[in-house]
Amino acid sequence: MLGETGIGATLPRGFPQTQDYLPLGTASVSVDWARTRYRFNALGHEEAALIEQRYGDLSKHKDTATPPIDITLRLMDASLFTTIEPSGWQYAIELQQTQDTVWCMGWQWMAKIEKNHGLRSTVWTSRRHDRFFLDPIDNIFRILCCYQFCKQGGVVLHSAGVENDGQAYIFFGPSGAGKSTLCGISEKQGYNILSDELNALLPSRDGWTVCPLPFAGDFGRTIAEDRARPLKGIYRIIQDPDGFLSAMPRGQALATLVAASPYVNHDQTILDRLIENLNDLTTHKPVKRLGFALNPSFWQRLL
């Protein structure tokens, strides 16, 4: 339930209406990623510069095949939010998903994502031109990407993506499975780390491709280009001192992939589409179980 952790606003009537509160300014910045334009509106010039700096070349306009997804910002007074000292503290976004809308709450911000007739979002925040301003930007971008890729027949996976010889390997598992550890081992061996947090998988005419999202934990944060790589393999990883590579039963693979598909896997209005997409993915590229020790020997099993 929204508000359970106390991170959100203290508004007596809940979420604002879409037009409530003033815009931050009149500037806009578009971020183009994987054939979709995400357009951030009603920004001040300083906020626009922060977004352009954060996303680099992705904020330089390219031709896209679809209309933009609009994200409009509104400025709320900080006194309307719960006061929390953020130093050394991490929190999880609170979500409530309904038939037409996704409601989101974070520290000093709240947002509404409308799912009907495409996607669009309104974000209310008390932060501007400081290091916390990008928090709602990144988080709403993450959620919108998950919905957009699902609508396009793909999926965003909480995973590690590693590139070798122009092809992408996807490694996934629950928190603590070893995704960042595997990335660290692979990077030392000269492999290109796409992302150790979120990777998008999309069907193409020649199979499935991988697009690393511009979000990462310890690896892959700087992305030089928006380029899809062919999917070579997808692996459910397990730390194991002896190491192994084995087939994974189809039903078990689907269940673990659903669990690794953030945000949309808890939305009943799109869950069937997610499962359909994952079924297509595992038909093309069956999931395997990969046990790996804390050394690069697992790559010998994959190449």
Tab-separated table of C-alpha atoms in Angstrom:
chain	number	residue	atom	x	y	z
A	1	MET	CA	0.000	0.000	0.000
A	2	LEU	CA	1.306	3.458	-0.861
A	3	GLY	CA	2.679	5.403	2.072
A	4	GLU	CA	3.487	2.387	4.260
A	5	THR	CA	7.182	3.283	4.552
A	6	GLY	CA	6.538	6.965	5.177
A	7	ILE	CA	8.704	8.131	2.264
A	8	GLY	CA	5.973	9.946	0.389
A	9	ALA	CA	3.915	13.096	0.685
A	10	THR	CA	1.563	14.171	3.459
A	11	LEU	CA	-1.191	15.492	1.190
A	12	PRO	CA	-4.586	15.153	2.887
A	13	ARG	CA	-6.338	14.155	-0.361
A	14	GLY	CA	-3.658	11.880	-1.763
A	15	PHE	CA	-2.093	12.333	-5.182
A	16	PRO	CA	-2.445	15.681	-6.966
A	17	GLN	CA	-4.346	16.142	-10.191
A	18	THR	CA	-2.255	16.168	-13.368
A	19	GLN	CA	-2.272	19.986	-13.678
A	20	ASP	CA	-1.775	20.705	-9.961
A	21	TYR	CA	1.311	22.745	-9.053
A	22	LEU	CA	3.503	24.843	-11.309
A	23	PRO	CA	5.953	23.535	-13.913
A	24	LEU	CA	9.665	23.917	-13.227
A	25	GLY	CA	10.048	25.906	-16.455
A	26	THR	CA	9.421	25.741	-20.188
A	27	ALA	CA	12.386	23.682	-21.432
A	28	SER	CA	12.202	20.122	-22.770
A	29	VAL	CA	14.818	17.381	-23.203
A	30	SER	CA	14.351	14.231	-25.262
A	31	VAL	CA	16.210	11.005	-24.549
A	32	ASP	CA	16.205	8.543	-27.461
A	33	TRP	CA	16.674	4.920	-26.573
A	34	ALA	CA	15.928	1.690	-28.456
A	35	ARG	CA	13.646	3.235	-31.088
A	36	THR	CA	11.657	5.260	-28.530
A	37	ARG	CA	11.849	8.933	-27.545
A	38	TYR	CA	11.274	9.831	-23.878
A	39	ARG	CA	10.538	13.562	-23.665
A	40	PHE	CA	10.936	15.381	-20.344
A	41	ASN	CA	8.812	18.544	-20.306
A	42	ALA	CA	8.281	21.645	-18.144
A	43	LEU	CA	11.916	21.831	-17.040
A	44	GLY	CA	13.962	24.777	-15.898
A	45	HIS	CA	17.155	25.372	-17.845
A	46	GLU	CA	19.314	23.998	-15.017
A	47	GLU	CA	17.221	20.830	-14.801
A	48	ALA	CA	17.394	20.393	-18.574
A	49	ALA	CA	21.190	20.667	-18.406
A	50	LEU	CA	21.317	18.025	-15.650
A	51	ILE	CA	19.316	15.557	-17.762
A	52	GLU	CA	21.455	16.235	-20.838
A	53	GLN	CA	24.590	15.682	-18.781
A	54	ARG	CA	23.197	12.490	-17.244
A	55	TYR	CA	22.219	10.852	-20.549
A	56	GLY	CA	24.899	12.323	-22.796
A	57	ASP	CA	24.587	11.411	-26.460
A	58	LEU	CA	21.219	9.764	-25.819
A	59	SER	CA	19.744	13.258	-25.417
A	60	LYS	CA	20.774	14.191	-28.960
A	61	HIS	CA	17.794	13.793	-31.244
A	62	LYS	CA	17.595	10.885	-33.649
A	63	ASP	CA	14.809	9.636	-35.886
A	64	THR	CA	12.404	7.382	-33.986
A	65	ALA	CA	9.608	5.188	-35.270
A	66	THR	CA	7.129	5.965	-32.485
A	67	PRO	CA	5.602	9.111	-30.951
A	68	PRO	CA	7.377	10.336	-27.815
A	69	ILE	CA	6.522	9.230	-24.308
A	70	ASP	CA	5.966	12.464	-22.405
A	71	ILE	CA	7.098	12.984	-18.806
A	72	THR	CA	5.918	16.334	-17.392
A	73	LEU	CA	7.435	17.725	-14.196
A	74	ARG	CA	5.669	19.792	-11.543
A	75	LEU	CA	7.234	21.532	-8.538
A	76	MET	CA	5.822	20.849	-5.060
A	77	ASP	CA	6.841	22.488	-1.801
A	78	ALA	CA	9.192	20.327	0.277
A	79	SER	CA	6.967	20.827	3.343
A	80	LEU	CA	4.348	18.594	1.694
A	81	PHE	CA	6.703	15.608	1.856
A	82	THR	CA	7.793	13.560	4.833
A	83	THR	CA	11.099	14.840	6.230
A	84	ILE	CA	13.815	12.141	6.162
A	85	GLU	CA	17.586	12.454	6.423
A	86	PRO	CA	18.819	10.574	3.307
A	87	SER	CA	22.502	10.181	4.214
A	88	GLY	CA	23.575	6.526	4.087
A	89	TRP	CA	19.992	5.385	3.462
A	90	GLN	CA	18.466	3.395	0.641
A	91	TYR	CA	14.782	2.947	-0.071
A	92	ALA	CA	12.533	1.067	-2.451
A	93	ILE	CA	10.020	2.884	-4.629
A	94	GLU	CA	6.425	2.280	-3.624
A	95	LEU	CA	4.065	1.334	-6.447
A	96	GLN	CA	0.344	0.853	-6.790
A	97	GLN	CA	-0.839	-0.486	-10.146
A	98	THR	CA	-4.428	-0.205	-11.328
A	99	GLN	CA	-6.157	-0.877	-14.629
A	100	ASP	CA	-5.235	2.493	-16.142
A	101	THR	CA	-2.541	3.959	-13.903
A	102	VAL	CA	0.690	3.258	-12.061
A	103	TRP	CA	1.100	5.408	-8.938
A	104	CYS	CA	4.672	5.840	-7.666
A	105	MET	CA	6.208	7.298	-4.525
A	106	GLY	CA	9.825	8.034	-3.736
A	107	TRP	CA	11.761	10.335	-1.448
A	108	GLN	CA	10.580	13.910	-2.068
A	109	TRP	CA	8.698	12.959	-5.244
A	110	MET	CA	5.586	11.206	-6.511
A	111	ALA	CA	4.463	10.270	-9.991
A	112	LYS	CA	1.558	9.013	-12.053
A	113	ILE	CA	1.988	6.873	-15.170
A	114	GLU	CA	-1.023	6.651	-17.454
A	115	LYS	CA	-1.109	3.413	-19.448
A	116	ASN	CA	-4.085	3.983	-21.756
A	117	HIS	CA	-3.487	5.275	-25.296
A	118	GLY	CA	0.268	4.774	-25.025
A	119	LEU	CA	2.315	5.862	-22.033
A	120	ARG	CA	2.770	9.230	-20.363
A	121	SER	CA	3.717	10.413	-16.892
A	122	THR	CA	3.460	13.361	-14.530
A	123	VAL	CA	6.122	13.754	-11.824
A	124	TRP	CA	5.746	16.017	-8.794
A	125	THR	CA	9.017	16.783	-7.009
A	126	SER	CA	10.424	19.209	-4.475
A	127	ARG	CA	13.982	18.850	-5.770
A	128	ARG	CA	15.553	20.934	-8.494
A	129	HIS	CA	19.109	21.646	-9.724
A	130	ASP	CA	20.753	19.515	-7.007
A	131	ARG	CA	22.092	15.949	-6.824
A	132	PHE	CA	18.684	14.589	-5.811
A	133	PHE	CA	16.830	15.988	-8.810
A	134	LEU	CA	17.782	13.035	-11.039
A	135	ASP	CA	16.361	10.464	-8.609
A	136	PRO	CA	12.767	10.648	-9.917
A	137	ILE	CA	14.022	11.096	-13.494
A	138	ASP	CA	16.002	7.845	-13.426
A	139	ASN	CA	13.312	5.919	-11.580
A	140	ILE	CA	10.412	6.935	-13.807
A	141	PHE	CA	12.563	6.307	-16.877
A	142	ARG	CA	13.242	2.767	-15.574
A	143	ILE	CA	9.565	2.025	-15.060
A	144	LEU	CA	8.495	3.478	-18.413
A	145	CYS	CA	11.182	1.432	-20.203
A	146	CYS	CA	9.865	-1.765	-18.607
A	147	TYR	CA	6.318	-1.054	-19.796
A	148	GLN	CA	7.398	0.152	-23.243
A	149	PHE	CA	9.566	-2.880	-23.993
A	150	CYS	CA	6.806	-5.219	-22.827
A	151	LYS	CA	4.333	-3.494	-25.152
A	152	GLN	CA	6.861	-3.936	-27.987
A	153	GLY	CA	7.067	-7.691	-27.421
A	154	GLY	CA	10.238	-7.624	-25.364
A	155	VAL	CA	11.246	-7.594	-21.719
A	156	VAL	CA	13.540	-5.709	-19.356
A	157	LEU	CA	15.441	-8.096	-17.094
A	158	HIS	CA	17.198	-7.413	-13.822
A	159	SER	CA	20.402	-8.955	-15.094
A	160	ALA	CA	24.037	-8.639	-16.059
A	161	GLY	CA	24.783	-8.165	-19.743
A	162	VAL	CA	28.254	-9.004	-21.063
A	163	GLU	CA	29.430	-8.601	-24.659
A	164	ASN	CA	31.911	-10.883	-26.380
A	165	ASP	CA	32.741	-10.766	-30.083
A	166	GLY	CA	29.741	-8.532	-30.803
A	167	GLN	CA	27.221	-10.836	-29.093
A	168	ALA	CA	25.455	-10.427	-25.747
A	169	TYR	CA	25.279	-12.908	-22.903
A	170	ILE	CA	22.596	-12.347	-20.259
A	171	PHE	CA	23.086	-13.588	-16.693
A	172	PHE	CA	20.228	-13.285	-14.213
A	173	GLY	CA	19.212	-14.406	-10.751
A	174	PRO	CA	17.911	-12.979	-7.484
A	175	SER	CA	19.802	-10.402	-5.457
A	176	GLY	CA	23.022	-11.974	-4.211
A	177	ALA	CA	23.248	-14.520	-7.038
A	178	GLY	CA	26.506	-12.947	-8.195
A	179	LYS	CA	25.676	-10.685	-11.149
A	180	SER	CA	28.104	-7.936	-10.147
A	181	THR	CA	30.724	-10.524	-9.120
A	182	LEU	CA	30.445	-12.164	-12.542
A	183	CYS	CA	30.785	-8.745	-14.211
A	184	GLY	CA	33.919	-7.986	-12.223
A	185	ILE	CA	35.495	-11.296	-13.233
A	186	SER	CA	34.510	-10.789	-16.870
A	187	GLU	CA	35.768	-7.212	-17.044
A	188	LYS	CA	39.195	-8.282	-15.796
A	189	GLN	CA	39.298	-10.779	-18.689
A	190	GLY	CA	38.631	-8.003	-21.210
A	191	TYR	CA	34.917	-8.554	-21.831
A	192	ASN	CA	32.680	-5.521	-22.367
A	193	ILE	CA	30.138	-5.027	-19.575
A	194	LEU	CA	26.840	-3.744	-20.926
A	195	SER	CA	25.057	-3.350	-17.578
A	196	ASP	CA	24.970	-5.181	-14.260
A	197	GLU	CA	21.465	-3.934	-13.433
A	198	LEU	CA	18.970	-3.736	-16.308
A	199	ASN	CA	19.132	-5.071	-19.849
A	200	ALA	CA	16.317	-4.962	-22.408
A	201	LEU	CA	15.693	-7.897	-24.733
A	202	LEU	CA	13.749	-7.331	-27.955
A	203	PRO	CA	12.727	-9.622	-30.817
A	204	SER	CA	14.061	-8.838	-34.267
A	205	ARG	CA	13.871	-10.369	-37.732
A	206	ASP	CA	16.973	-12.450	-37.010
A	207	GLY	CA	16.191	-13.501	-33.449
A	208	TRP	CA	16.457	-11.585	-30.184
A	209	THR	CA	18.705	-8.644	-29.405
A	210	VAL	CA	19.970	-7.004	-26.210
A	211	CYS	CA	19.901	-3.275	-25.473
A	212	PRO	CA	21.699	-2.307	-22.247
A	213	LEU	CA	19.704	0.335	-20.418
A	214	PRO	CA	21.472	3.474	-19.189
A	215	PHE	CA	21.235	2.299	-15.573
A	216	ALA	CA	23.822	0.212	-13.763
A	217	GLY	CA	25.195	-0.592	-10.345
A	218	ASP	CA	28.976	-0.928	-10.389
A	219	PHE	CA	29.485	-1.623	-14.103
A	220	GLY	CA	28.271	-0.340	-17.438
A	221	ARG	CA	27.119	3.094	-16.276
A	222	THR	CA	28.799	4.946	-19.149
A	223	ILE	CA	27.154	3.949	-22.418
A	224	ALA	CA	28.757	5.237	-25.586
A	225	GLU	CA	26.057	4.189	-28.046
A	226	ASP	CA	22.499	3.016	-28.392
A	227	ARG	CA	23.217	-0.243	-30.213
A	228	ALA	CA	21.520	-3.627	-30.008
A	229	ARG	CA	23.625	-6.781	-29.846
A	230	PRO	CA	22.440	-10.251	-30.926
A	231	LEU	CA	21.514	-12.422	-27.948
A	232	LYS	CA	23.948	-15.330	-27.718
A	233	GLY	CA	22.680	-16.968	-24.543
A	234	ILE	CA	20.697	-16.466	-21.344
A	235	TYR	CA	21.735	-18.055	-18.065
A	236	ARG	CA	20.304	-18.389	-14.569
A	237	ILE	CA	23.454	-18.072	-12.470
A	238	ILE	CA	24.330	-19.892	-9.248
A	239	GLN	CA	27.611	-19.606	-7.386
A	240	ASP	CA	29.146	-23.058	-7.263
A	241	PRO	CA	32.781	-23.985	-6.503
A	242	ASP	CA	32.852	-26.779	-9.107
A	243	GLY	CA	30.982	-24.975	-11.870
A	244	PHE	CA	28.461	-26.479	-14.279
A	245	LEU	CA	26.260	-25.724	-17.297
A	246	SER	CA	22.930	-27.517	-17.626
A	247	ALA	CA	19.522	-27.231	-19.260
A	248	MET	CA	16.718	-25.612	-17.281
A	249	PRO	CA	13.137	-26.935	-17.437
A	250	ARG	CA	10.922	-24.606	-19.485
A	251	GLY	CA	8.380	-23.930	-16.742
A	252	GLN	CA	11.062	-23.196	-14.172
A	253	ALA	CA	12.821	-20.909	-16.622
A	254	LEU	CA	9.630	-18.922	-17.277
A	255	ALA	CA	8.943	-18.534	-13.556
A	256	THR	CA	12.442	-17.262	-12.823
A	257	LEU	CA	12.341	-14.867	-15.784
A	258	VAL	CA	9.008	-13.419	-14.611
A	259	ALA	CA	10.579	-12.826	-11.196
A	260	ALA	CA	13.464	-10.998	-12.911
A	261	SER	CA	11.149	-8.648	-14.886
A	262	PRO	CA	10.741	-5.612	-12.615
A	263	TYR	CA	7.565	-3.553	-12.236
A	264	VAL	CA	5.500	-5.254	-14.963
A	265	ASN	CA	5.644	-8.621	-13.184
A	266	HIS	CA	3.347	-7.223	-10.466
A	267	ASP	CA	0.861	-5.591	-12.859
A	268	GLN	CA	-2.056	-7.906	-13.636
A	269	THR	CA	-3.077	-5.777	-16.628
A	270	ILE	CA	0.125	-6.604	-18.539
A	271	LEU	CA	1.257	-9.870	-16.926
A	272	ASP	CA	-0.213	-12.056	-19.681
A	273	ARG	CA	1.698	-10.064	-22.304
A	274	LEU	CA	4.890	-10.419	-20.282
A	275	ILE	CA	4.491	-14.205	-20.083
A	276	GLU	CA	3.738	-14.367	-23.807
A	277	ASN	CA	6.919	-12.403	-24.554
A	278	LEU	CA	9.012	-14.603	-22.277
A	279	ASN	CA	7.546	-17.712	-23.858
A	280	ASP	CA	8.670	-16.432	-27.275
A	281	LEU	CA	12.111	-15.619	-25.846
A	282	THR	CA	12.660	-19.081	-24.351
A	283	THR	CA	11.439	-20.720	-27.552
A	284	HIS	CA	14.163	-18.916	-29.468
A	285	LYS	CA	16.845	-19.139	-26.796
A	286	PRO	CA	16.316	-21.781	-24.055
A	287	VAL	CA	17.521	-20.733	-20.601
A	288	LYS	CA	20.425	-22.650	-19.095
A	289	ARG	CA	21.658	-22.912	-15.520
A	290	LEU	CA	25.230	-21.747	-15.021
A	291	GLY	CA	27.179	-22.564	-11.892
A	292	PHE	CA	30.317	-20.471	-11.577
A	293	ALA	CA	33.206	-20.237	-9.160
A	294	LEU	CA	34.994	-17.006	-8.347
A	295	ASN	CA	37.255	-17.276	-11.394
A	296	PRO	CA	36.837	-16.885	-15.184
A	297	SER	CA	36.693	-20.639	-15.916
A	298	PHE	CA	32.926	-20.454	-16.579
A	299	TRP	CA	33.639	-18.696	-19.882
A	300	GLN	CA	35.236	-21.882	-21.164
A	301	ARG	CA	31.806	-23.527	-20.914
A	302	LEU	CA	30.087	-20.721	-22.807
A	303	LEU	CA	32.435	-20.148	-25.757
